[in-house]
XYZ file of C-alpha atoms in Angstrom:
643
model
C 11.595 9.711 -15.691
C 13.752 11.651 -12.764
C 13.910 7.727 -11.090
C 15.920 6.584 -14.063
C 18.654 9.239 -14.309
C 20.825 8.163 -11.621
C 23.304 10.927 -12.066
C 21.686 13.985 -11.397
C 19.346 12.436 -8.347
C 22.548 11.329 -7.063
C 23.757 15.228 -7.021
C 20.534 16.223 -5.966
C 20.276 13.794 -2.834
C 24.313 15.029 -1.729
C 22.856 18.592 -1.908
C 19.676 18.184 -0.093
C 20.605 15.502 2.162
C 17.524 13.303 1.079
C 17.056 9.712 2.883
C 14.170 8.686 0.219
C 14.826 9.089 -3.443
C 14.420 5.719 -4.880
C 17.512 5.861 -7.254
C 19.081 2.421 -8.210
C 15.751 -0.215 -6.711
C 14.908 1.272 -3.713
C 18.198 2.657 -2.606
C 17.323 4.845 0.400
C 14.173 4.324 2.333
C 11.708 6.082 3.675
C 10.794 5.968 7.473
C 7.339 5.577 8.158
C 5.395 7.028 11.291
C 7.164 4.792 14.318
C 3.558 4.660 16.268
C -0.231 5.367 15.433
C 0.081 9.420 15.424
C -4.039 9.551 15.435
C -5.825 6.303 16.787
C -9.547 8.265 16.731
C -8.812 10.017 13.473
C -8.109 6.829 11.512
C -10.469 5.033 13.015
C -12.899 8.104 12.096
C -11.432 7.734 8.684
C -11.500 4.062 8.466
C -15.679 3.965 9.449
C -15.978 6.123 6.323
C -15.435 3.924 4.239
C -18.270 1.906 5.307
C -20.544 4.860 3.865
C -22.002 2.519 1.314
C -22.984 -0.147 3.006
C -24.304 1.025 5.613
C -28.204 -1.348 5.075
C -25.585 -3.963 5.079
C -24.464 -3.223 8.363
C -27.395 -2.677 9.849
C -28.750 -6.156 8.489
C -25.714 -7.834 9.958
C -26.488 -6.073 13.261
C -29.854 -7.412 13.232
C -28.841 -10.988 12.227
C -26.088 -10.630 15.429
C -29.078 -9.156 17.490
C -30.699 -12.529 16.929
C -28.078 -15.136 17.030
C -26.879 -13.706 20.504
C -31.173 -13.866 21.177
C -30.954 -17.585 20.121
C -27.924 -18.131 22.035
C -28.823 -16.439 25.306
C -32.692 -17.289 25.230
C -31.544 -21.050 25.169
C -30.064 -21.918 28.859
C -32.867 -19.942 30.630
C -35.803 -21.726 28.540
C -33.208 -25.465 29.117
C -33.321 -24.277 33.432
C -37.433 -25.299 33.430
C -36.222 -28.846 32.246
C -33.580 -28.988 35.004
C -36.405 -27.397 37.403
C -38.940 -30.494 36.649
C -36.474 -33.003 36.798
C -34.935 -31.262 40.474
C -38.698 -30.964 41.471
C -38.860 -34.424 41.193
C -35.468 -35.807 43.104
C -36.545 -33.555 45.946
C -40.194 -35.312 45.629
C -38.796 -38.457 45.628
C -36.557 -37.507 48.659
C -39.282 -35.809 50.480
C -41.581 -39.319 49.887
C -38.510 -40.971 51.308
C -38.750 -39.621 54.314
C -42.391 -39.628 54.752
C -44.350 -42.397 53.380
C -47.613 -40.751 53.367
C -46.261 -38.820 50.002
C -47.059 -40.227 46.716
C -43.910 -40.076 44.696
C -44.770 -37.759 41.233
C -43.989 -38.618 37.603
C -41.525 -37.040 35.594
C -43.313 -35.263 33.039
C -41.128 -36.235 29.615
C -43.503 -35.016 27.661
C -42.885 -31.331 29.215
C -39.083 -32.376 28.784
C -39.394 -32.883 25.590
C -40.625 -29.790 24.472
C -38.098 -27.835 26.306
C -35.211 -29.598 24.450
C -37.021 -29.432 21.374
C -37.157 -26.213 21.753
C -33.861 -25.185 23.044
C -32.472 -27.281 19.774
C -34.662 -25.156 17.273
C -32.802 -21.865 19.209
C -29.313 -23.231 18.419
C -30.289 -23.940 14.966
C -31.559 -20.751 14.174
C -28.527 -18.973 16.340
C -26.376 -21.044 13.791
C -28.735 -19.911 10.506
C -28.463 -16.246 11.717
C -24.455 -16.144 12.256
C -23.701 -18.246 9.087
C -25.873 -15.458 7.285
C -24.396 -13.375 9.480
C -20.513 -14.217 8.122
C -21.438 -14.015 4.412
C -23.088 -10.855 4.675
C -19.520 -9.960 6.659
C -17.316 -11.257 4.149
C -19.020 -9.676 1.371
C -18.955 -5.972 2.647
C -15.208 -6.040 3.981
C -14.048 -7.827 0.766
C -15.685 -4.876 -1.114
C -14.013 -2.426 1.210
C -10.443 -3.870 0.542
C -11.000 -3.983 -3.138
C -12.016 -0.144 -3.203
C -9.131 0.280 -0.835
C -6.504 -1.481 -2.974
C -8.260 0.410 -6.487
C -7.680 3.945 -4.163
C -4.054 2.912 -3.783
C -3.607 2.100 -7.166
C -5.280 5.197 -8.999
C -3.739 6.964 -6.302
C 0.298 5.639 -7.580
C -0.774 7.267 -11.387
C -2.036 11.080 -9.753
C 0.723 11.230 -7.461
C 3.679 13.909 -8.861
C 7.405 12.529 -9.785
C 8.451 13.808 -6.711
C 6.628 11.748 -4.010
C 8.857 8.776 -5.860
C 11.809 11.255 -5.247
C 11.102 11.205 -1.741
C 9.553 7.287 -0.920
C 11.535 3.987 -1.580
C 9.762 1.580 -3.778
C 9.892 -1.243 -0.492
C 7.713 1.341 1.762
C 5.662 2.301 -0.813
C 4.815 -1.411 -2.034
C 4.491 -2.279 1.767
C 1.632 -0.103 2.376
C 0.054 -1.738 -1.163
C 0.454 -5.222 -0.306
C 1.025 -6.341 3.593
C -0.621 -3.162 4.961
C -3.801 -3.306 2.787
C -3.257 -7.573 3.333
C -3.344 -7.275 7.118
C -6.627 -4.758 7.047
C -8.026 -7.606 4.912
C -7.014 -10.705 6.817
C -8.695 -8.563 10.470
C -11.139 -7.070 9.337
C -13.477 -10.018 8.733
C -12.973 -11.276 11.946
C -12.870 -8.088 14.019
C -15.998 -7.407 12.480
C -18.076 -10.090 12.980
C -16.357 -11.369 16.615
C -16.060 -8.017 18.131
C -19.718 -7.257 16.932
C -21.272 -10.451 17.986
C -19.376 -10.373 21.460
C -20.406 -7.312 22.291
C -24.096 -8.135 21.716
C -23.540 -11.362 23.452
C -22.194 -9.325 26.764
C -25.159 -6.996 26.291
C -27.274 -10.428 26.301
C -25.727 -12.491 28.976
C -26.312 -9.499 31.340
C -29.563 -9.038 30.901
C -30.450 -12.012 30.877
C -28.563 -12.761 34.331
C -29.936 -9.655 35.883
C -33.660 -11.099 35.181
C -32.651 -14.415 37.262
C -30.910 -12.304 39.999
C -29.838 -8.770 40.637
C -27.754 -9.766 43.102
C -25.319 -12.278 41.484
C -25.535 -10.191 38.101
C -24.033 -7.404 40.049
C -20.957 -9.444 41.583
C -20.284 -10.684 37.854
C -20.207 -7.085 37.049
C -17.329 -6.737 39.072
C -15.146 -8.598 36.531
C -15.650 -6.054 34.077
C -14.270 -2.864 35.182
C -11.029 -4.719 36.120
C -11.020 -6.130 32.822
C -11.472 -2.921 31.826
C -8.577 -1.449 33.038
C -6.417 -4.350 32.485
C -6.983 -3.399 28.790
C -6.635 0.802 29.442
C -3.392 -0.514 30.327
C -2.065 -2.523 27.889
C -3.625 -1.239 24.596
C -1.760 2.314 24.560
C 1.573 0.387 24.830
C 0.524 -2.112 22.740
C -0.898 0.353 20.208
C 2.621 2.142 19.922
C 4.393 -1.777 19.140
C 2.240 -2.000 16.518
C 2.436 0.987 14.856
C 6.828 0.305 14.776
C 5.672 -3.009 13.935
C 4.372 -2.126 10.334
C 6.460 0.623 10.013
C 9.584 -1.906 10.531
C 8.008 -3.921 7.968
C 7.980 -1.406 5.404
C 11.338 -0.620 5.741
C 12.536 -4.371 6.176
C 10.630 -4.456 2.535
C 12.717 -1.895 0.861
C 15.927 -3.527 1.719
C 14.985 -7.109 0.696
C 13.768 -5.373 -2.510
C 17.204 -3.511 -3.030
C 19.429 -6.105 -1.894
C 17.521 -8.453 -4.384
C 17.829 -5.559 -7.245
C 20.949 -4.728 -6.466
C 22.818 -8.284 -5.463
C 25.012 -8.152 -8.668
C 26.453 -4.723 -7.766
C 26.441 -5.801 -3.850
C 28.813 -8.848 -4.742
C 30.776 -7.203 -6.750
C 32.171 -4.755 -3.787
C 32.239 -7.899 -1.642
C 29.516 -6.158 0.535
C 28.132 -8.850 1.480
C 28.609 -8.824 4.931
C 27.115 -5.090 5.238
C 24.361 -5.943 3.841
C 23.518 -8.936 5.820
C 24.420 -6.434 8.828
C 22.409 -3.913 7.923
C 19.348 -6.389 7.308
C 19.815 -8.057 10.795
C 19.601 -4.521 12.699
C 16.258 -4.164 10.941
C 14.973 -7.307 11.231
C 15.948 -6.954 15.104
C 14.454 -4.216 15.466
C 10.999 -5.559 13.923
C 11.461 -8.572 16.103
C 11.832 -6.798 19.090
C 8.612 -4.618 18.470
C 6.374 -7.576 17.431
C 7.456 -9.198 20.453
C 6.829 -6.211 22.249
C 3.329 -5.836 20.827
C 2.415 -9.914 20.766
C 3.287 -10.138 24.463
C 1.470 -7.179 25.959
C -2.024 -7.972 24.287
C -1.160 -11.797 24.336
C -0.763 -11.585 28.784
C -4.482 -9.939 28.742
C -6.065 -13.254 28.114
C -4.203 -15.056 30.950
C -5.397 -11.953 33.179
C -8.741 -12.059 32.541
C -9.399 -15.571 32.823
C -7.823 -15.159 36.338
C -10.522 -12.896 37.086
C -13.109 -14.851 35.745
C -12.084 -18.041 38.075
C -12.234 -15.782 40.736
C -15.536 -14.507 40.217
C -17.151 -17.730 39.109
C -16.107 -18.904 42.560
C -17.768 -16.474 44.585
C -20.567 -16.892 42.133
C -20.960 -20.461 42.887
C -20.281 -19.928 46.851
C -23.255 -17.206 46.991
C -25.838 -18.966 44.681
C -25.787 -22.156 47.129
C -26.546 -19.798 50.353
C -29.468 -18.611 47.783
C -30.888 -21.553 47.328
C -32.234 -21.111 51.001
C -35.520 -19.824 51.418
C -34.954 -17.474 54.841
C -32.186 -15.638 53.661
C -33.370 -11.956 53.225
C -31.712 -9.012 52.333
C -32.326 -5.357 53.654
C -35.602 -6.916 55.122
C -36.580 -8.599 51.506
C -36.390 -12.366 50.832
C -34.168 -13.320 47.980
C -33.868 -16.616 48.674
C -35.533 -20.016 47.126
C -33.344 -19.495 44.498
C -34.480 -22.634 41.707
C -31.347 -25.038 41.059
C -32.441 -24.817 37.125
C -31.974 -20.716 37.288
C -28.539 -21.129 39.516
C -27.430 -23.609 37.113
C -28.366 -21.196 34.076
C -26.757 -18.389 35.809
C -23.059 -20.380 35.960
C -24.044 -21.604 32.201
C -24.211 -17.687 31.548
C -21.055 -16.749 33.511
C -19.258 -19.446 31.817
C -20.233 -18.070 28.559
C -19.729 -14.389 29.953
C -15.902 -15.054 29.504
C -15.713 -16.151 26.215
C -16.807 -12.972 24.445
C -14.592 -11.079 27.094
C -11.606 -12.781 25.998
C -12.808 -12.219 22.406
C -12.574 -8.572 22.552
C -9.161 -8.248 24.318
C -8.124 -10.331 21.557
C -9.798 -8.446 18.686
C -7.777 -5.198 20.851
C -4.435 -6.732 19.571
C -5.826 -7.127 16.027
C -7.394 -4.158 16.161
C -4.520 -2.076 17.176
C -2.326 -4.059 13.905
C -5.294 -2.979 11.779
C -5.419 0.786 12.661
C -1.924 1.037 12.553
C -2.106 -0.846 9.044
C -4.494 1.687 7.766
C -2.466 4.905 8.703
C 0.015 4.057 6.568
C -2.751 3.253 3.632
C -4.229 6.781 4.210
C -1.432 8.290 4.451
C -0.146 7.423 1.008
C -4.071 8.268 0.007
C -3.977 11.291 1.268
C -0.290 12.656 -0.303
C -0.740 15.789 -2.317
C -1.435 14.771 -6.211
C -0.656 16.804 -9.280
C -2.377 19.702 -9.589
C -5.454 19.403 -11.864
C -5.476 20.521 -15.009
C -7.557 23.887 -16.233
C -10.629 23.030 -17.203
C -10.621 24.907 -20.628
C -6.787 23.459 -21.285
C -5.242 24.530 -24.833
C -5.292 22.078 -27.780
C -3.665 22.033 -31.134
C -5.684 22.746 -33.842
C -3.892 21.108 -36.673
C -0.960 18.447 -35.945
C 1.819 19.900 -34.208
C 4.890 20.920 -35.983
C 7.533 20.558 -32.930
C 8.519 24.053 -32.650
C 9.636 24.584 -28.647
C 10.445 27.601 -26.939
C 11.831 28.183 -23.190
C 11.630 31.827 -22.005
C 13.613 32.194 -18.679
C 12.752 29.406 -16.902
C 13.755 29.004 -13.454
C 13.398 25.982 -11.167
C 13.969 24.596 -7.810
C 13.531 21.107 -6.702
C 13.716 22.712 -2.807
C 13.164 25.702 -1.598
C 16.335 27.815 -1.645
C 18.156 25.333 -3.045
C 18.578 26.766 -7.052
C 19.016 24.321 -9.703
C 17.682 25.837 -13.288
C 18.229 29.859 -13.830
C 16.998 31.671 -16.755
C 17.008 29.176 -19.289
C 15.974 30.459 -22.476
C 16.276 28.524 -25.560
C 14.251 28.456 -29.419
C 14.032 25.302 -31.216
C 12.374 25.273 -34.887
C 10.475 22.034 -36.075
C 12.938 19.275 -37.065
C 15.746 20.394 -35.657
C 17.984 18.013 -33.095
C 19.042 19.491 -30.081
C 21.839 17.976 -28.010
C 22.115 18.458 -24.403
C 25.495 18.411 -22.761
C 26.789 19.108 -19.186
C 28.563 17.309 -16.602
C 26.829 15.182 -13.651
C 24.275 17.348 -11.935
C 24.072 20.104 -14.517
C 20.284 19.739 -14.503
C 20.011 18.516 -18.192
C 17.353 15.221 -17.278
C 15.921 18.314 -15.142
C 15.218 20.281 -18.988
C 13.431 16.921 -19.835
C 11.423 16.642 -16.868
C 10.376 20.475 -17.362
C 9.416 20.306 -20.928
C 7.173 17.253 -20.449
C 5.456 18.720 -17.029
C 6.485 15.923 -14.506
C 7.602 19.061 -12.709
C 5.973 22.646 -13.044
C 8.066 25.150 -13.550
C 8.850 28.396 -10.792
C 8.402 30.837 -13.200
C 9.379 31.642 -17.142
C 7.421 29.615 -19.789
C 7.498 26.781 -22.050
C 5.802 26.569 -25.395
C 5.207 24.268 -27.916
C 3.864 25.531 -31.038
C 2.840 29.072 -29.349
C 0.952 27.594 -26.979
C 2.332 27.412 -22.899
C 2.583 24.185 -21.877
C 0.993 25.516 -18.771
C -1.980 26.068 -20.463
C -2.250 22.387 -22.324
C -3.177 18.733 -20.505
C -0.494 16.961 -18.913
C -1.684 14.187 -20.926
C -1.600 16.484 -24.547
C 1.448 17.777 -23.720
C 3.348 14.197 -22.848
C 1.406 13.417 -25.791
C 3.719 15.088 -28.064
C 6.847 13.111 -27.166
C 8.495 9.771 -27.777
C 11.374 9.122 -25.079
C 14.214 6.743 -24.756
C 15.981 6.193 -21.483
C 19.156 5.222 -20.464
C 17.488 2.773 -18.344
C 15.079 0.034 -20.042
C 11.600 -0.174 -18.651
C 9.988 -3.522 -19.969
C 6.939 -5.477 -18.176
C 6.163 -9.036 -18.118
C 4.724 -9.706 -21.303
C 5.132 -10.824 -24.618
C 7.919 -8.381 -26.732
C 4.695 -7.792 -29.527
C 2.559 -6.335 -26.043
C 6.640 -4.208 -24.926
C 7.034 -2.095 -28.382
C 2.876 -1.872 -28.699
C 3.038 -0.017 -25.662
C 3.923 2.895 -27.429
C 0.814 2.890 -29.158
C -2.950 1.660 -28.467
C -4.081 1.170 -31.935
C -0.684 -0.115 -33.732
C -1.065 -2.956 -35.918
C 0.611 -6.003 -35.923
C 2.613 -4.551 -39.155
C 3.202 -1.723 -37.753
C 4.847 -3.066 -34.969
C 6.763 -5.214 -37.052
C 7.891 -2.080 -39.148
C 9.162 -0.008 -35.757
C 11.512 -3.231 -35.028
C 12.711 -3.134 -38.195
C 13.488 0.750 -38.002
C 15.134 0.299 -34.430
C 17.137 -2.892 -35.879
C 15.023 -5.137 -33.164
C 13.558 -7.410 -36.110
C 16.372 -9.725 -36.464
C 17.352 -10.843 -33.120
C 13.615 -10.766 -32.642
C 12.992 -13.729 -34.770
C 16.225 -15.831 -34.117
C 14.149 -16.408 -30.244
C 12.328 -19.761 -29.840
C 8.962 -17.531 -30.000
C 9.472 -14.306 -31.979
C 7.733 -11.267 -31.344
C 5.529 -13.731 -28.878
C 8.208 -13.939 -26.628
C 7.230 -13.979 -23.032
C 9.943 -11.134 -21.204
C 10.418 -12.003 -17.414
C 11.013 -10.242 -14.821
C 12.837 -6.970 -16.041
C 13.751 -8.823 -19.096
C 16.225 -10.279 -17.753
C 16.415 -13.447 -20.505
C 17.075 -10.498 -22.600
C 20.957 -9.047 -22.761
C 20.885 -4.751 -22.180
C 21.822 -3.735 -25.703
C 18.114 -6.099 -27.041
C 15.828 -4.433 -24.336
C 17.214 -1.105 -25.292
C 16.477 -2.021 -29.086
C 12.994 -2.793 -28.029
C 12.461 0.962 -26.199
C 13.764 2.023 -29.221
C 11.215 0.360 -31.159
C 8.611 1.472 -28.944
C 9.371 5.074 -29.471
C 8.866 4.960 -33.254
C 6.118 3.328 -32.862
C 4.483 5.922 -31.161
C 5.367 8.396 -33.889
C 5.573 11.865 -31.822
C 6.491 15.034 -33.310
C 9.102 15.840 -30.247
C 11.737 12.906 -29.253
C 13.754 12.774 -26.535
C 17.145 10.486 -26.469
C 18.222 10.504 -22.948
C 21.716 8.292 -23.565
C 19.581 6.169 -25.765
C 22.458 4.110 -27.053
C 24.969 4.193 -23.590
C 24.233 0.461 -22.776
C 25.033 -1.173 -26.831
C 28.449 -2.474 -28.090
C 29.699 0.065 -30.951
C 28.041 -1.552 -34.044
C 24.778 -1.742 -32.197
C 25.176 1.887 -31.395
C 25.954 2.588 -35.373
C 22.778 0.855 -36.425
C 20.759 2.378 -34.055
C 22.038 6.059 -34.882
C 21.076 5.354 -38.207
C 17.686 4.156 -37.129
C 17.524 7.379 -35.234
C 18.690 9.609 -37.919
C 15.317 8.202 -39.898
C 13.505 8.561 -37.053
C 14.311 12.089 -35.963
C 13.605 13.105 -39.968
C 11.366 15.452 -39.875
C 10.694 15.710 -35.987
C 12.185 17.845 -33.255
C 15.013 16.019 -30.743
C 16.485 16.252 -27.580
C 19.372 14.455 -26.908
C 21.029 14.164 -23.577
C 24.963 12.248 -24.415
C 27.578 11.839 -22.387
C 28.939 10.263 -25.947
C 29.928 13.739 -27.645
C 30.640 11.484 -31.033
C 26.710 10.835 -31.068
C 25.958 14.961 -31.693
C 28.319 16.095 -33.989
C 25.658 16.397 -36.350
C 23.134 18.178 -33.977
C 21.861 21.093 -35.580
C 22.382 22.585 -31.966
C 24.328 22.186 -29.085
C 23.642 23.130 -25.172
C 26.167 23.464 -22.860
C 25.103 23.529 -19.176
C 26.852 23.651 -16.650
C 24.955 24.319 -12.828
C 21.831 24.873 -14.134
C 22.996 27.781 -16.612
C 23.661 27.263 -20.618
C 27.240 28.564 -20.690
C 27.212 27.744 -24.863
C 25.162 27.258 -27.816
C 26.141 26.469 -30.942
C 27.331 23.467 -33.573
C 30.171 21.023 -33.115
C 32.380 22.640 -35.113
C 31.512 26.161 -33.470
C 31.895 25.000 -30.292
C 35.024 23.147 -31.094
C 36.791 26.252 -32.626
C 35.285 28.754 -29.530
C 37.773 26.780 -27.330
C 35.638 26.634 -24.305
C 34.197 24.444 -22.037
C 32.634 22.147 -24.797
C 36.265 22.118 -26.405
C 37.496 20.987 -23.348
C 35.229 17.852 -22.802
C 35.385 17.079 -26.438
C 39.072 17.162 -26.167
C 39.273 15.063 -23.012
C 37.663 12.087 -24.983
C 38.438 11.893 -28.424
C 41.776 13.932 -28.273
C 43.724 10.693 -28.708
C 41.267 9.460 -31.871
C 41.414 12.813 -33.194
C 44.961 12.774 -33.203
C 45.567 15.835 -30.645
């Protein structure tokens, strides 16, 4: 409610010097964290989440286990083919040069078998990572949609005041592109960092069994690697983190310049805001460079490295294939050509899941930074819970609302509502008047708990407020804003809103009380109208009819006008005070008016003025006390009136 009353937020933000109340579309915005504050503690938090899956990922860490087996077993078991076939060129060569030698027969049948059954290990490699992928897909698609129903649930337990503080852009950028860029990495983080890291593991061991020797100098490439990645991922980390947090706020100005483009066109400030959108978007592009480039360069580094070492791989495995060489008085040579030629088939495929995981680094760092910003919203402080045993009416309430010295403080030190006491019986109408920043929408905000009060109470029917539901005690009131609030959907769907269990005819009835009906059925569809975005194929004074409609529809003992009829030409506004003089029959009203010609007939009048009522009383009372009341009456109808 405190996001649609522009005038006292507006006093409240001068006062407090707030960058992030969310006033008209996203006006200010919020700045998110410029860097990952806690890389471990999110990722801590991020693992958590896998909690209930966790036979999942253990199958997919088996089905890994054996693709990389498949994968790996295959060029050592495919080195006895090229053994018998180089067994039988240096036959042939050694018959060549001695004629006495029988030249041998390649055995294909041997040859066969080998390729048969180096094919059967690529085909199951290929089952086990295609089962592999779906068992992937289905656990982080899970995990995102339990992540994006947190964030949602999350919006409806969060208190009015974290919208105070956040812009709508930062707050729908942590929703959408930071939950969409977990989604779109995590798949493939998952199953490439997994499976290269199994496939290192693999390739290893499988090149230490043909040769310590040559395993040890492709070791080498690994602590460079190593720290070629120490290196870059801290600065890269910090990009990244700016990166998203850039985005967010690049988000909240697109989303108020869009909201806002009639009233930014109509100051000609065009140019300021195209100004102030470039020095964002420059900064963004200057961070995603930043970030791109530094985990981008690893790849180019490491397969440096790699040519290096495959070299000297190459260059030592031929002086192996001697049979005198010895080392530390042991002979290591008569190395086979088929192993030598499996060993450079295994360095060849050590680089690929190298360069996989300094790749997965850059999406890994987008995706922790990503999720900071989800847990953080997460993790904002919520309403406090309701008592257990809360209060509940035990016949249909009557309306009756009493304020005992209430006192309330949006910040710390900073005093807004003092000792506000005020009685209302059932039935009566209350009017609420003040200038800008008085704290009257504050009252409203009070009385239906989207703020808790510092101290004094509130009761409704005898019974503290305190001591009820939030959800009884917004129960008992029907509201009407100054500011529409419509979704996309069909008009019938907008004024059934108010209620769950209306009926088509009684729908039908509320429009006609709120003087909706008519204009209603002169659209192409009637009530089955399809409103678009903000209702915009609607004009102001018909979508103000239709919250109008919606509030007697919902039938609460306790209304509250907030400028209900500030946005309608003057016979609108007579129609609908009659509808409201029906509607408030019987029920107890607060009305917040700027309009002092819409409350002469309140059975009450407050006058506040800083937080304080400085008069009660009627129209005519007021009027003939000659004070501050007198004085705003006078200033707008002094001419009408004759003065």
């Amino acid at each position: 409610m405190a996001r649609t009353k522009r005038d006292e937020q507006i006093q409240r933000e001068r006062r407090h010097g707030s960058q992030a109340s969310s006033i008209n579309a996203g006006a200010a915005i919020a700045a998110p964290p410029a860097e990952v504050d806690d890389f471990k503690g999110t990722l801590k938090k991020f693992v958590t989440l896998f909690k209930g899956d966790k036979s999942s990922l253990i199958l997919a860490v088996l089905l890994a286990l054996l693709g990389v087996l498949a994968t790996v077993l295959a060029p050592r078991i495919l080195a006895e083919a090229t053994n018998e076939l180089a067994n039988f060129v240096t036959a042939t060569y050694a018959a060549a040069q001695d004629a006495t030698l029988a030249i041998p027969a390649i055995d294909f049948s041997f040859i066969a078998w080998i390729l048969a059954a180096v094919g059967a290990l690529y085909l199951l490699g290929a089952a086990f990572s295609y089962t592999q992928q779906r068992l992937i897909i289905r656990i982080t698609q899970k995990l995102i949609h339990g992540l994006r129903q947190k964030a949602s649930e999350k919006l409806d337990r969060l208190p009015l005041s974290y919208f105070d503080r956040k812009s709508y852009g930062d707050t729908l950028s942590r929703i959408t592109n930071d939950i969409d860029l977990i989604n779109t990495n995590l798949q493939q983080v998952m199953t490439q960092t997994l499976t290269s890291l199994i496939m290192i593991v693999g390739i290893l061991v499988m090149m230490f069994v043909i040769n310590w020797m040559l395993a040890l100098i492709s070791l080498l490439a690994l602590p460079i690697s190593m720290l070629l990645t120490a290196w870059v991922a801290p600065k890269a980390q910090r990009f990244f983190g700016r990166q998203q947090a850039q985005l967010g706020e690049l988000n909240g100005q697109i989303e108020e310049n869009f909201s806002g483009h009639n009233v930014i066109k109509a100051f000609n400030r065009e140019e300021a805001s195209i100004e102030r959108f470039r020095k964002t978007n420059e900064k963004l592009h200057g961070s995603a460079w930043k970030a791109q480039f530094l985990t981008s360069v690893l790849m180019p580094l490491f397969t440096l490295v790699t040519n290096v070492q495959y070299v000297l791989i190459v260059a030592i495995a031929a002086v192996l294939t001697r049979p005198e060489v010895m080392f530390l008085g042991t002979n290591i040579g008569a190395l086979e050509i088929g192993l030598i030629l499996a060993f450079i088939q295994y360095v060849h495929q050590f680089q690929q899941p190298l360069v996989t995981t300094a790749q997965m680094a850059n999406l890994i760092q987008g995706t922790i930074a990503a999720a900071e910003r989800v847990f953080e919203l997460l993790e904002e402080e919520e309403e406090h819970p309701d008592e257990e045993e809360a209060a509940k009416h035990d016949t249909r309430p009557r309306g009756a609302v009493k304020l005992e010295a209430v006192n309330f403080d949006y910040l710390p030190g900073e005093p807004l509502i003092r000792d506000w006491s005020l009685e209302v019986n059932p039935g009566e109408m209350i009017a609420i008047v003040g200038p800008t920043g008085a704290g009257k929408t504050t009252i409203v905000n009070l009385l239906m708990r989207f703020y808790d009060i510092d101290s004094g109470t509130i009761r409704i029917d005898g019974i503290n407020t305190q001591d009820m539901t939030r959800s009884d005690t917004r129960g008992l009131f029907g509201m009407v804003l100054q500011d529409t609030w419509l979704f996309n959907g069909t008009i019938y769907e907008n004024i059934a809103y108010g209620r769950e269990d209306a009926s088509k005819e009684d729908i039908i009835a509320a429009a006609k009380t709120a003087f909706a009906d008519h204009f209603i059925r002169t659209l192409p569809d009637g009530y089955d109208t399809v409103l678009q975005e903000d209702a915009q194929n609607l004009s102001v004074g018909q979508r103000q009819l239709l919250t109008i409609a919606r509030a007697v529809l919902r039938n609460s003992p306790i209304m509250i006008l907030d400028e209900a009829t500030s946005s309608v030409d003057t016979r609108t506004e007579k129609l609908i005070q009659a509808a409201m003089a029906r509607l408030m029959e019987g029920r107890t009203s607060f009305v917040i008016a700027h309009r002092l010609s819409t409350i002469r007939d309140a059975d009450k009048i407050v006058v506040m003025q800083q937080g304080r009522i400085v008069e009660t009383g009627t129209h005519e009372e007021l009027l003939a006390s000659g004070g501050f009341y007198a004085d705003l009456y006078l200033s707008q109808f002094a001419e009408d009136d004759g003065a």
